[in-house]
Amino acid sequence: MLTIDVIRAAQNNDLAATAAVIEATDSRVAVLADQAARRMAPHGGARLADYREEFTQVGRIAVWELLSRFTDDTAEAFLRLTYTTVDNRLKDAVRDARNVVAGADENAMKTFAAMVEAADGDVYEAAKLAQTLPPKGRRLSADRAEAARLAWQGTVSIDKPMGGSNSSSVYQNSTLADFIPASDEEPDGEIRPKVGVGAASEAVHVLMRYVTVPKDEKAAAALSETLSACVWGYPTLPAVEALEDVVRVPSDPTERRYVLDAMAVLRSAVSTATEGALADDLRDVRDERMAESAEKHTRVHDTLKSMGQAQRDVLRHSFGIGGATDFGWGDGCDMDGLCEALGMTYANVKAHRSKGRKAFAKRYVAAVALTGATSYAAVLEAAAAANLKPAGRK
């Protein structure tokens, strides 16, 4: 078991103590690295293992760096800080990996520079070597290697002359800018969805993989027909609304995130503007639904702010509200991770979540009633009474 004495020894560069700290934190690093890897490769495959290995190294480095700035006096505080630090570092790593097409990170450039030397200056050969030659943990994925190559070569000015001694007369006095299509015409006013067909199709495939088929035959048939229709054609508003009615969100935190993200993509595929971006005479039901959703989000956050900190923190981390780490709830809840993140015992977390859900429901219903929607408030109150009583779900 990790103790504060071992942590202090590790801070004084004791190799055995440092190894003990790494070993004590390796399990949570592995869990967080796996979650980060699945954000990059949600459908598994060979790239999942590569990302998992890469993110595990990133997490271990974050733990090692944390040792130099840890000043608290308990091992429990160090473990809590470890979870938060590694989680935030891996979120940054995922963002960097997703944005790698726009550039290359510093570590990738260092690896690529070594490979350029090994390839005698051939940048294309260096991009291949960077994926296999470096030791594990330093190898680049295909995307990172390509981004590093582009960054190494630099940008090409659009004013660069196209001509040369062997160029045809067409290119002799031309630049790249002369061959870039341009138009002075005004846009035709067509309103396009926020995401394209490819993203929508990918979202449908995610739903096909992770959504549980309803037991009700009618709902199951509606789910199958709607998903099939969306795969072969662009999703329509009625189809997305039908999915929202029949899709059941999984209890597993990771799968739930995939499903919710996929539904958000489909909603964007049938939405053409953010709330408030259109004149009143151009509004339709999609914009009204977006405004209603924004209002609900604001009401949820305001309700949470009115609650005690312990109950508020447990609820935020149970449902991933406001950017908090989503540990889930019910059968798919990571109670150990939730307890460590909040510094609470199992019994405290369970009690705060049970009481917090009841307090939230009561305050949220009151907030809805204040808007004048008394009928809707009555429905919510009845649903809360049915779901939060001892015989219902805690």
mmCIF file of C-alpha atoms in Angstrom:
data_model
loop_
_atom_site.group_PDB
_atom_site.id
_atom_site.type_symbol
_atom_site.label_atom_id
_atom_site.label_comp_id
_atom_site.label_asym_id
_atom_site.label_seq_id
_atom_site.Cartn_x
_atom_site.Cartn_y
_atom_site.Cartn_z
ATOM 1 C CA MET A 1 0.000 0.000 0.000
ATOM 2 C CA LEU A 2 1.341 3.411 -0.932
ATOM 3 C CA THR A 3 2.342 5.590 2.034
ATOM 4 C CA ILE A 4 3.394 9.204 2.374
ATOM 5 C CA ASP A 5 6.902 8.060 3.382
ATOM 6 C CA VAL A 6 7.297 6.244 0.064
ATOM 7 C CA ILE A 7 6.081 9.339 -1.796
ATOM 8 C CA ARG A 8 8.556 11.546 0.050
ATOM 9 C CA ALA A 9 11.366 9.104 -0.745
ATOM 10 C CA ALA A 10 10.361 9.170 -4.430
ATOM 11 C CA GLN A 11 10.473 12.960 -4.343
ATOM 12 C CA ASN A 12 14.079 12.624 -3.111
ATOM 13 C CA ASN A 13 14.946 10.565 -6.198
ATOM 14 C CA ASP A 14 14.851 7.155 -4.494
ATOM 15 C CA LEU A 15 14.533 4.792 -7.475
ATOM 16 C CA ALA A 16 12.859 1.992 -5.517
ATOM 17 C CA ALA A 17 10.307 4.419 -4.075
ATOM 18 C CA THR A 18 9.667 5.928 -7.497
ATOM 19 C CA ALA A 19 9.047 2.456 -8.891
ATOM 20 C CA ALA A 20 6.646 1.774 -6.003
ATOM 21 C CA VAL A 21 4.700 4.968 -6.771
ATOM 22 C CA ILE A 22 4.475 4.078 -10.472
ATOM 23 C CA GLU A 23 3.296 0.558 -9.593
ATOM 24 C CA ALA A 24 0.675 1.847 -7.121
ATOM 25 C CA THR A 25 -0.777 4.251 -9.682
ATOM 26 C CA ASP A 26 -0.400 2.065 -12.766
ATOM 27 C CA SER A 27 -3.856 0.497 -12.550
ATOM 28 C CA ARG A 28 -5.690 3.812 -12.631
ATOM 29 C CA VAL A 29 -3.350 5.083 -15.352
ATOM 30 C CA ALA A 30 -4.211 1.987 -17.394
ATOM 31 C CA VAL A 31 -7.956 2.567 -16.950
ATOM 32 C CA LEU A 32 -7.729 6.216 -17.986
ATOM 33 C CA ALA A 33 -5.407 5.389 -20.893
ATOM 34 C CA ASP A 34 -7.887 2.784 -22.138
ATOM 35 C CA GLN A 35 -10.720 5.340 -21.951
ATOM 36 C CA ALA A 36 -8.618 7.882 -23.864
ATOM 37 C CA ALA A 37 -7.668 5.287 -26.477
ATOM 38 C CA ARG A 38 -11.318 4.371 -27.030
ATOM 39 C CA ARG A 39 -12.123 8.026 -27.637
ATOM 40 C CA MET A 40 -9.661 7.895 -30.532
ATOM 41 C CA ALA A 41 -10.591 4.404 -31.777
ATOM 42 C CA PRO A 42 -14.148 3.683 -30.538
ATOM 43 C CA HIS A 43 -14.502 0.662 -32.826
ATOM 44 C CA GLY A 44 -11.352 -1.090 -31.652
ATOM 45 C CA GLY A 45 -8.872 -2.542 -34.120
ATOM 46 C CA ALA A 46 -5.094 -2.340 -34.264
ATOM 47 C CA ARG A 47 -5.029 1.406 -33.657
ATOM 48 C CA LEU A 48 -6.748 0.978 -30.289
ATOM 49 C CA ALA A 49 -3.758 -0.948 -28.931
ATOM 50 C CA ASP A 50 -1.350 1.682 -30.296
ATOM 51 C CA TYR A 51 -3.276 4.537 -28.707
ATOM 52 C CA ARG A 52 -3.610 2.632 -25.424
ATOM 53 C CA GLU A 53 0.150 2.083 -25.257
ATOM 54 C CA GLU A 54 0.893 5.682 -26.185
ATOM 55 C CA PHE A 55 -1.550 7.136 -23.652
ATOM 56 C CA THR A 56 -0.277 4.804 -20.915
ATOM 57 C CA GLN A 57 3.187 6.302 -21.341
ATOM 58 C CA VAL A 58 1.709 9.807 -21.265
ATOM 59 C CA GLY A 59 -0.085 8.960 -18.010
ATOM 60 C CA ARG A 60 3.043 7.529 -16.372
ATOM 61 C CA ILE A 61 5.007 10.639 -17.276
ATOM 62 C CA ALA A 62 2.241 12.777 -15.751
ATOM 63 C CA VAL A 63 2.561 10.800 -12.469
ATOM 64 C CA TRP A 64 6.328 11.233 -12.464
ATOM 65 C CA GLU A 65 6.013 14.984 -13.052
ATOM 66 C CA LEU A 66 3.380 15.217 -10.300
ATOM 67 C CA LEU A 67 5.902 13.991 -7.742
ATOM 68 C CA SER A 68 7.970 17.161 -8.103
ATOM 69 C CA ARG A 69 5.098 19.480 -7.212
ATOM 70 C CA PHE A 70 3.099 17.440 -4.670
ATOM 71 C CA THR A 71 3.059 19.238 -1.294
ATOM 72 C CA ASP A 72 0.190 17.632 0.629
ATOM 73 C CA ASP A 73 0.826 15.298 3.573
ATOM 74 C CA THR A 74 -1.275 12.186 2.863
ATOM 75 C CA ALA A 75 -1.055 9.366 0.336
ATOM 76 C CA GLU A 76 -4.816 9.612 -0.251
ATOM 77 C CA ALA A 77 -4.420 13.211 -1.403
ATOM 78 C CA PHE A 78 -1.663 12.138 -3.798
ATOM 79 C CA LEU A 79 -3.829 9.389 -5.293
ATOM 80 C CA ARG A 80 -6.764 11.778 -5.763
ATOM 81 C CA LEU A 81 -4.503 14.323 -7.418
ATOM 82 C CA THR A 82 -2.996 11.572 -9.557
ATOM 83 C CA TYR A 83 -6.398 10.658 -10.972
ATOM 84 C CA THR A 84 -7.269 14.284 -11.799
ATOM 85 C CA THR A 85 -3.823 15.055 -13.230
ATOM 86 C CA VAL A 86 -3.652 11.980 -15.460
ATOM 87 C CA ASP A 87 -7.264 12.424 -16.586
ATOM 88 C CA ASN A 88 -6.658 16.051 -17.617
ATOM 89 C CA ARG A 89 -3.314 15.213 -19.265
ATOM 90 C CA LEU A 90 -4.901 12.436 -21.332
ATOM 91 C CA LYS A 91 -7.799 14.668 -22.361
ATOM 92 C CA ASP A 92 -5.211 17.129 -23.667
ATOM 93 C CA ALA A 93 -3.412 14.268 -25.425
ATOM 94 C CA VAL A 94 -6.661 13.198 -27.099
ATOM 95 C CA ARG A 95 -7.312 16.751 -28.257
ATOM 96 C CA ASP A 96 -3.768 16.984 -29.613
ATOM 97 C CA ALA A 97 -4.151 13.660 -31.415
ATOM 98 C CA ARG A 98 -7.479 14.717 -32.932
ATOM 99 C CA ASN A 99 -6.032 18.020 -34.094
ATOM 100 C CA VAL A 100 -2.848 16.455 -35.420
ATOM 101 C CA VAL A 101 -3.963 17.040 -39.018
ATOM 102 C CA ALA A 102 -3.422 20.748 -38.412
ATOM 103 C CA GLY A 103 0.115 20.301 -37.095
ATOM 104 C CA ALA A 104 2.533 18.083 -35.193
ATOM 105 C CA ASP A 105 3.279 18.052 -31.470
ATOM 106 C CA GLU A 106 6.758 18.599 -30.054
ATOM 107 C CA ASN A 107 7.441 14.944 -29.225
ATOM 108 C CA ALA A 108 6.429 13.856 -32.719
ATOM 109 C CA MET A 109 8.792 16.410 -34.260
ATOM 110 C CA LYS A 110 11.697 15.161 -32.113
ATOM 111 C CA THR A 111 11.072 11.584 -33.213
ATOM 112 C CA PHE A 112 10.657 12.615 -36.841
ATOM 113 C CA ALA A 113 13.900 14.630 -36.782
ATOM 114 C CA ALA A 114 15.799 11.509 -35.696
ATOM 115 C CA MET A 115 14.161 9.498 -38.468
ATOM 116 C CA VAL A 116 15.078 12.123 -41.093
ATOM 117 C CA GLU A 117 18.699 11.644 -40.130
ATOM 118 C CA ALA A 118 18.320 7.854 -40.309
ATOM 119 C CA ALA A 119 16.710 8.166 -43.753
ATOM 120 C CA ASP A 120 19.504 10.425 -45.091
ATOM 121 C CA GLY A 121 17.118 13.344 -45.509
ATOM 122 C CA ASP A 122 14.301 11.490 -47.287
ATOM 123 C CA VAL A 123 11.233 12.843 -45.453
ATOM 124 C CA TYR A 124 8.879 10.278 -46.971
ATOM 125 C CA GLU A 125 11.090 7.401 -45.874
ATOM 126 C CA ALA A 126 11.419 9.081 -42.457
ATOM 127 C CA ALA A 127 7.618 9.091 -42.094
ATOM 128 C CA LYS A 128 7.603 5.318 -42.633
ATOM 129 C CA LEU A 129 10.518 4.696 -40.262
ATOM 130 C CA ALA A 130 8.878 6.793 -37.529
ATOM 131 C CA GLN A 131 6.080 4.229 -37.340
ATOM 132 C CA THR A 132 8.342 1.204 -36.795
ATOM 133 C CA LEU A 133 11.950 2.110 -35.886
ATOM 134 C CA PRO A 134 11.646 4.002 -32.553
ATOM 135 C CA PRO A 135 11.127 2.008 -29.330
ATOM 136 C CA LYS A 136 7.579 1.334 -28.148
ATOM 137 C CA GLY A 137 5.997 4.408 -26.655
ATOM 138 C CA ARG A 138 7.905 6.700 -29.038
ATOM 139 C CA ARG A 139 6.574 5.377 -32.331
ATOM 140 C CA LEU A 140 4.279 7.640 -34.322
ATOM 141 C CA SER A 141 0.918 6.692 -35.729
ATOM 142 C CA ALA A 142 0.401 7.136 -39.459
ATOM 143 C CA ASP A 143 -1.465 10.417 -38.876
ATOM 144 C CA ARG A 144 1.175 11.857 -36.540
ATOM 145 C CA ALA A 145 3.993 10.836 -38.882
ATOM 146 C CA GLU A 146 2.265 12.520 -41.816
ATOM 147 C CA ALA A 147 1.604 15.665 -39.774
ATOM 148 C CA ALA A 148 5.269 15.729 -38.703
ATOM 149 C CA ARG A 149 6.381 15.404 -42.337
ATOM 150 C CA LEU A 150 4.171 18.297 -43.402
ATOM 151 C CA ALA A 151 5.390 20.446 -40.518
ATOM 152 C CA TRP A 152 9.026 19.555 -41.309
ATOM 153 C CA GLN A 153 8.689 20.523 -44.965
ATOM 154 C CA GLY A 154 6.867 23.743 -44.137
ATOM 155 C CA THR A 155 4.160 25.562 -46.041
ATOM 156 C CA VAL A 156 4.264 26.496 -49.710
ATOM 157 C CA SER A 157 3.450 30.081 -50.584
ATOM 158 C CA ILE A 158 0.615 30.538 -53.073
ATOM 159 C CA ASP A 159 2.837 33.164 -54.714
ATOM 160 C CA LYS A 160 5.520 30.588 -55.495
ATOM 161 C CA PRO A 161 6.219 30.563 -59.276
ATOM 162 C CA MET A 162 5.035 27.438 -61.037
ATOM 163 C CA GLY A 163 7.376 27.780 -63.964
ATOM 164 C CA GLY A 164 10.857 26.431 -64.484
ATOM 165 C CA SER A 165 13.317 25.921 -67.297
ATOM 166 C CA ASN A 166 11.409 22.875 -68.553
ATOM 167 C CA SER A 167 7.898 24.212 -67.932
ATOM 168 C CA SER A 168 5.386 24.791 -70.675
ATOM 169 C CA SER A 169 4.435 28.310 -71.647
ATOM 170 C CA VAL A 170 1.237 28.027 -69.609
ATOM 171 C CA TYR A 171 3.230 27.791 -66.346
ATOM 172 C CA GLN A 172 6.216 29.999 -67.188
ATOM 173 C CA ASN A 173 4.919 33.174 -65.521
ATOM 174 C CA SER A 174 2.211 31.672 -63.297
ATOM 175 C CA THR A 175 1.949 31.156 -59.544
ATOM 176 C CA LEU A 176 -0.058 28.733 -57.437
ATOM 177 C CA ALA A 177 -2.555 31.495 -56.751
ATOM 178 C CA ASP A 178 -3.412 31.672 -60.465
ATOM 179 C CA PHE A 179 -4.683 28.079 -60.364
ATOM 180 C CA ILE A 180 -6.845 28.345 -57.228
ATOM 181 C CA PRO A 181 -10.517 28.549 -58.215
ATOM 182 C CA ALA A 182 -12.158 31.792 -57.139
ATOM 183 C CA SER A 183 -15.577 33.265 -57.515
ATOM 184 C CA ASP A 184 -16.892 36.765 -56.913
ATOM 185 C CA GLU A 185 -20.486 35.610 -56.912
ATOM 186 C CA GLU A 186 -22.557 35.882 -53.766
ATOM 187 C CA PRO A 187 -23.549 32.595 -52.063
ATOM 188 C CA ASP A 188 -26.822 31.219 -53.306
ATOM 189 C CA GLY A 189 -28.314 31.363 -49.817
ATOM 190 C CA GLU A 190 -28.545 27.602 -49.377
ATOM 191 C CA ILE A 191 -28.522 26.595 -45.713
ATOM 192 C CA ARG A 192 -26.422 23.489 -45.141
ATOM 193 C CA PRO A 193 -26.448 21.173 -42.104
ATOM 194 C CA LYS A 194 -23.598 21.428 -39.611
ATOM 195 C CA VAL A 195 -22.197 17.956 -40.363
ATOM 196 C CA GLY A 196 -21.875 16.034 -43.583
ATOM 197 C CA VAL A 197 -23.192 12.715 -44.808
ATOM 198 C CA GLY A 198 -20.041 10.849 -43.770
ATOM 199 C CA ALA A 199 -20.249 11.961 -40.143
ATOM 200 C CA ALA A 200 -23.946 11.152 -39.983
ATOM 201 C CA SER A 201 -23.376 7.692 -41.457
ATOM 202 C CA GLU A 202 -20.595 7.003 -38.948
ATOM 203 C CA ALA A 203 -22.912 8.072 -36.115
ATOM 204 C CA VAL A 204 -25.545 5.599 -37.318
ATOM 205 C CA HIS A 205 -22.985 2.772 -37.332
ATOM 206 C CA VAL A 206 -22.020 3.672 -33.742
ATOM 207 C CA LEU A 207 -25.682 3.400 -32.731
ATOM 208 C CA MET A 208 -25.986 0.044 -34.491
ATOM 209 C CA ARG A 209 -23.102 -1.266 -32.428
ATOM 210 C CA TYR A 210 -23.887 0.091 -28.991
ATOM 211 C CA VAL A 211 -27.654 0.608 -28.729
ATOM 212 C CA THR A 212 -29.654 -2.168 -27.073
ATOM 213 C CA VAL A 213 -32.618 -3.392 -29.099
ATOM 214 C CA PRO A 214 -35.853 -2.662 -27.176
ATOM 215 C CA LYS A 215 -37.898 -5.626 -25.972
ATOM 216 C CA ASP A 216 -41.060 -4.062 -27.343
ATOM 217 C CA GLU A 217 -41.505 -5.400 -30.892
ATOM 218 C CA LYS A 218 -42.947 -2.157 -32.216
ATOM 219 C CA ALA A 219 -40.096 -0.081 -30.789
ATOM 220 C CA ALA A 220 -37.517 -2.610 -32.029
ATOM 221 C CA ALA A 221 -38.980 -2.487 -35.543
ATOM 222 C CA ALA A 222 -39.001 1.316 -35.507
ATOM 223 C CA LEU A 223 -35.359 1.369 -34.373
ATOM 224 C CA SER A 224 -34.260 -1.063 -37.089
ATOM 225 C CA GLU A 225 -36.164 0.685 -39.876
ATOM 226 C CA THR A 226 -34.966 4.142 -38.874
ATOM 227 C CA LEU A 227 -31.306 3.132 -38.576
ATOM 228 C CA SER A 228 -31.432 1.360 -41.935
ATOM 229 C CA ALA A 229 -32.984 4.414 -43.574
ATOM 230 C CA CYS A 230 -30.324 6.708 -42.113
ATOM 231 C CA VAL A 231 -27.460 4.478 -43.276
ATOM 232 C CA TRP A 232 -28.449 4.589 -46.928
ATOM 233 C CA GLY A 233 -29.562 8.182 -47.080
ATOM 234 C CA TYR A 234 -29.159 11.488 -45.339
ATOM 235 C CA PRO A 235 -30.982 11.510 -41.962
ATOM 236 C CA THR A 236 -34.175 13.508 -41.826
ATOM 237 C CA LEU A 237 -35.671 15.356 -38.889
ATOM 238 C CA PRO A 238 -38.542 12.834 -38.453
ATOM 239 C CA ALA A 239 -36.021 9.978 -38.487
ATOM 240 C CA VAL A 240 -33.823 11.598 -35.835
ATOM 241 C CA GLU A 241 -36.842 12.380 -33.670
ATOM 242 C CA ALA A 242 -37.968 8.768 -34.009
ATOM 243 C CA LEU A 243 -34.546 7.588 -32.855
ATOM 244 C CA GLU A 244 -34.649 9.921 -29.873
ATOM 245 C CA ASP A 245 -37.927 8.274 -28.846
ATOM 246 C CA VAL A 246 -36.743 4.642 -29.034
ATOM 247 C CA VAL A 247 -32.985 4.691 -28.351
ATOM 248 C CA ARG A 248 -32.115 3.479 -24.853
ATOM 249 C CA VAL A 249 -28.865 4.932 -23.501
ATOM 250 C CA PRO A 250 -26.538 2.185 -22.136
ATOM 251 C CA SER A 251 -25.588 2.216 -18.463
ATOM 252 C CA ASP A 252 -21.885 1.642 -19.206
ATOM 253 C CA PRO A 253 -20.201 5.099 -19.048
ATOM 254 C CA THR A 254 -18.073 4.598 -22.154
ATOM 255 C CA GLU A 255 -20.860 3.189 -24.301
ATOM 256 C CA ARG A 256 -23.236 5.861 -23.028
ATOM 257 C CA ARG A 257 -20.818 8.565 -24.180
ATOM 258 C CA TYR A 258 -20.570 6.993 -27.647
ATOM 259 C CA VAL A 259 -24.354 6.830 -28.001
ATOM 260 C CA LEU A 260 -24.935 10.376 -26.772
ATOM 261 C CA ASP A 261 -22.208 11.722 -29.073
ATOM 262 C CA ALA A 262 -23.710 9.838 -32.028
ATOM 263 C CA MET A 263 -27.172 11.235 -31.304
ATOM 264 C CA ALA A 264 -25.683 14.734 -31.082
ATOM 265 C CA VAL A 265 -24.082 14.269 -34.498
ATOM 266 C CA LEU A 266 -27.391 13.182 -36.005
ATOM 267 C CA ARG A 267 -29.155 16.128 -34.392
ATOM 268 C CA SER A 268 -26.548 18.442 -35.959
ATOM 269 C CA ALA A 269 -27.083 16.714 -39.305
ATOM 270 C CA VAL A 270 -30.667 17.981 -39.402
ATOM 271 C CA SER A 271 -29.985 21.349 -37.780
ATOM 272 C CA THR A 272 -28.869 24.319 -39.856
ATOM 273 C CA ALA A 273 -28.169 27.045 -37.323
ATOM 274 C CA THR A 274 -27.538 27.706 -33.670
ATOM 275 C CA GLU A 275 -30.313 29.138 -31.558
ATOM 276 C CA GLY A 276 -30.701 32.860 -32.217
ATOM 277 C CA ALA A 277 -28.850 32.792 -35.558
ATOM 278 C CA LEU A 278 -31.978 32.967 -37.701
ATOM 279 C CA ALA A 279 -34.579 35.644 -38.173
ATOM 280 C CA ASP A 280 -37.982 34.818 -36.713
ATOM 281 C CA ASP A 281 -39.547 34.240 -40.116
ATOM 282 C CA LEU A 282 -36.889 31.588 -40.920
ATOM 283 C CA ARG A 283 -37.236 29.619 -37.687
ATOM 284 C CA ASP A 284 -38.594 26.103 -37.702
ATOM 285 C CA VAL A 285 -39.129 23.319 -35.188
ATOM 286 C CA ARG A 286 -35.411 22.432 -35.135
ATOM 287 C CA ASP A 287 -34.444 25.838 -33.812
ATOM 288 C CA GLU A 288 -37.207 25.747 -31.224
ATOM 289 C CA ARG A 289 -35.937 22.381 -29.988
ATOM 290 C CA MET A 290 -32.387 23.741 -29.698
ATOM 291 C CA ALA A 291 -33.620 26.741 -27.691
ATOM 292 C CA GLU A 292 -35.578 24.414 -25.401
ATOM 293 C CA SER A 293 -32.504 22.212 -24.907
ATOM 294 C CA ALA A 294 -30.341 25.227 -23.991
ATOM 295 C CA GLU A 295 -32.974 26.342 -21.487
ATOM 296 C CA LYS A 296 -33.001 22.880 -19.864
ATOM 297 C CA HIS A 297 -29.205 22.849 -19.589
ATOM 298 C CA THR A 298 -29.243 26.233 -17.869
ATOM 299 C CA ARG A 299 -31.952 25.079 -15.464
ATOM 300 C CA VAL A 300 -29.991 21.912 -14.601
ATOM 301 C CA HIS A 301 -26.838 23.887 -13.799
ATOM 302 C CA ASP A 302 -28.744 26.458 -11.760
ATOM 303 C CA THR A 303 -30.431 23.688 -9.776
ATOM 304 C CA LEU A 304 -27.105 22.013 -9.038
ATOM 305 C CA LYS A 305 -25.613 25.314 -7.885
ATOM 306 C CA SER A 306 -28.386 25.649 -5.315
ATOM 307 C CA MET A 307 -27.486 22.296 -3.709
ATOM 308 C CA GLY A 308 -24.828 21.389 -1.152
ATOM 309 C CA GLN A 309 -21.340 20.794 -2.483
ATOM 310 C CA ALA A 310 -21.125 17.093 -1.588
ATOM 311 C CA GLN A 311 -24.408 16.175 -3.292
ATOM 312 C CA ARG A 312 -23.617 18.470 -6.217
ATOM 313 C CA ASP A 313 -20.180 16.919 -6.807
ATOM 314 C CA VAL A 314 -21.523 13.361 -6.619
ATOM 315 C CA LEU A 315 -24.267 14.119 -9.161
ATOM 316 C CA ARG A 316 -21.918 15.962 -11.511
ATOM 317 C CA HIS A 317 -19.473 13.047 -11.541
ATOM 318 C CA SER A 318 -22.270 10.461 -11.796
ATOM 319 C CA PHE A 319 -23.636 11.943 -15.012
ATOM 320 C CA GLY A 320 -20.641 13.847 -16.456
ATOM 321 C CA ILE A 321 -22.266 17.268 -16.056
ATOM 322 C CA GLY A 322 -20.290 20.431 -16.751
ATOM 323 C CA GLY A 323 -17.175 18.645 -17.989
ATOM 324 C CA ALA A 324 -16.811 16.536 -14.821
ATOM 325 C CA THR A 325 -15.367 13.027 -15.164
ATOM 326 C CA ASP A 326 -18.282 10.694 -15.936
ATOM 327 C CA PHE A 327 -18.120 7.673 -13.623
ATOM 328 C CA GLY A 328 -21.669 6.602 -14.468
ATOM 329 C CA TRP A 329 -24.440 5.431 -12.148
ATOM 330 C CA GLY A 330 -26.455 2.300 -11.567
ATOM 331 C CA ASP A 331 -24.921 -1.018 -12.630
ATOM 332 C CA GLY A 332 -22.332 0.673 -14.861
ATOM 333 C CA CYS A 333 -20.961 3.028 -12.194
ATOM 334 C CA ASP A 334 -17.234 3.020 -11.424
ATOM 335 C CA MET A 335 -17.705 3.439 -7.667
ATOM 336 C CA ASP A 336 -14.014 2.977 -6.851
ATOM 337 C CA GLY A 337 -12.999 5.731 -9.246
ATOM 338 C CA LEU A 338 -15.802 7.999 -8.014
ATOM 339 C CA CYS A 339 -14.800 7.498 -4.372
ATOM 340 C CA GLU A 340 -11.153 8.216 -5.161
ATOM 341 C CA ALA A 341 -11.942 11.310 -7.228
ATOM 342 C CA LEU A 342 -14.135 12.822 -4.508
ATOM 343 C CA GLY A 343 -12.242 11.537 -1.483
ATOM 344 C CA MET A 344 -15.357 9.889 -0.042
ATOM 345 C CA THR A 345 -16.175 6.446 1.245
ATOM 346 C CA TYR A 346 -18.485 4.075 -0.617
ATOM 347 C CA ALA A 347 -21.243 4.645 1.946
ATOM 348 C CA ASN A 348 -20.932 8.435 1.709
ATOM 349 C CA VAL A 349 -21.094 8.436 -2.080
ATOM 350 C CA LYS A 350 -24.138 6.167 -2.090
ATOM 351 C CA ALA A 351 -25.934 8.292 0.523
ATOM 352 C CA HIS A 352 -25.112 11.622 -1.131
ATOM 353 C CA ARG A 353 -26.229 10.337 -4.523
ATOM 354 C CA SER A 354 -29.532 8.982 -3.242
ATOM 355 C CA LYS A 355 -30.365 12.128 -1.271
ATOM 356 C CA GLY A 356 -28.946 14.356 -4.005
ATOM 357 C CA ARG A 357 -31.161 12.903 -6.717
ATOM 358 C CA LYS A 358 -34.248 13.432 -4.561
ATOM 359 C CA ALA A 359 -33.205 16.991 -3.690
ATOM 360 C CA PHE A 360 -32.409 17.745 -7.324
ATOM 361 C CA ALA A 361 -35.765 16.394 -8.494
ATOM 362 C CA LYS A 362 -37.659 18.497 -5.950
ATOM 363 C CA ARG A 363 -35.815 21.701 -6.855
ATOM 364 C CA TYR A 364 -35.929 21.071 -10.596
ATOM 365 C CA VAL A 365 -39.696 20.507 -10.491
ATOM 366 C CA ALA A 366 -40.091 23.750 -8.517
ATOM 367 C CA ALA A 367 -37.983 25.613 -11.098
ATOM 368 C CA VAL A 368 -40.142 24.263 -13.937
ATOM 369 C CA ALA A 369 -43.314 25.263 -12.089
ATOM 370 C CA LEU A 370 -42.016 28.831 -11.767
ATOM 371 C CA THR A 371 -41.922 29.091 -15.576
ATOM 372 C CA GLY A 372 -45.677 28.534 -15.684
ATOM 373 C CA ALA A 373 -45.457 24.994 -17.086
ATOM 374 C CA THR A 374 -47.508 23.518 -14.241
ATOM 375 C CA SER A 375 -48.698 20.489 -16.220
ATOM 376 C CA TYR A 376 -45.148 19.568 -17.204
ATOM 377 C CA ALA A 377 -44.018 20.095 -13.587
ATOM 378 C CA ALA A 378 -46.744 17.721 -12.393
ATOM 379 C CA VAL A 379 -45.586 15.049 -14.842
ATOM 380 C CA LEU A 380 -41.974 15.427 -13.681
ATOM 381 C CA GLU A 381 -43.029 15.257 -10.041
ATOM 382 C CA ALA A 382 -44.962 12.042 -10.652
ATOM 383 C CA ALA A 383 -42.041 10.500 -12.522
ATOM 384 C CA ALA A 384 -39.630 11.451 -9.729
ATOM 385 C CA ALA A 385 -41.944 9.969 -7.102
ATOM 386 C CA ALA A 386 -42.124 6.699 -9.040
ATOM 387 C CA ASN A 387 -38.407 6.400 -9.785
ATOM 388 C CA LEU A 388 -36.942 7.633 -6.494
ATOM 389 C CA LYS A 389 -39.076 5.765 -3.972
ATOM 390 C CA PRO A 390 -37.454 2.810 -2.126
ATOM 391 C CA ALA A 391 -38.871 0.305 -4.613
ATOM 392 C CA GLY A 392 -37.579 2.307 -7.556
ATOM 393 C CA ARG A 393 -34.066 2.869 -8.857
ATOM 394 C CA LYS A 394 -31.698 4.607 -6.496
#
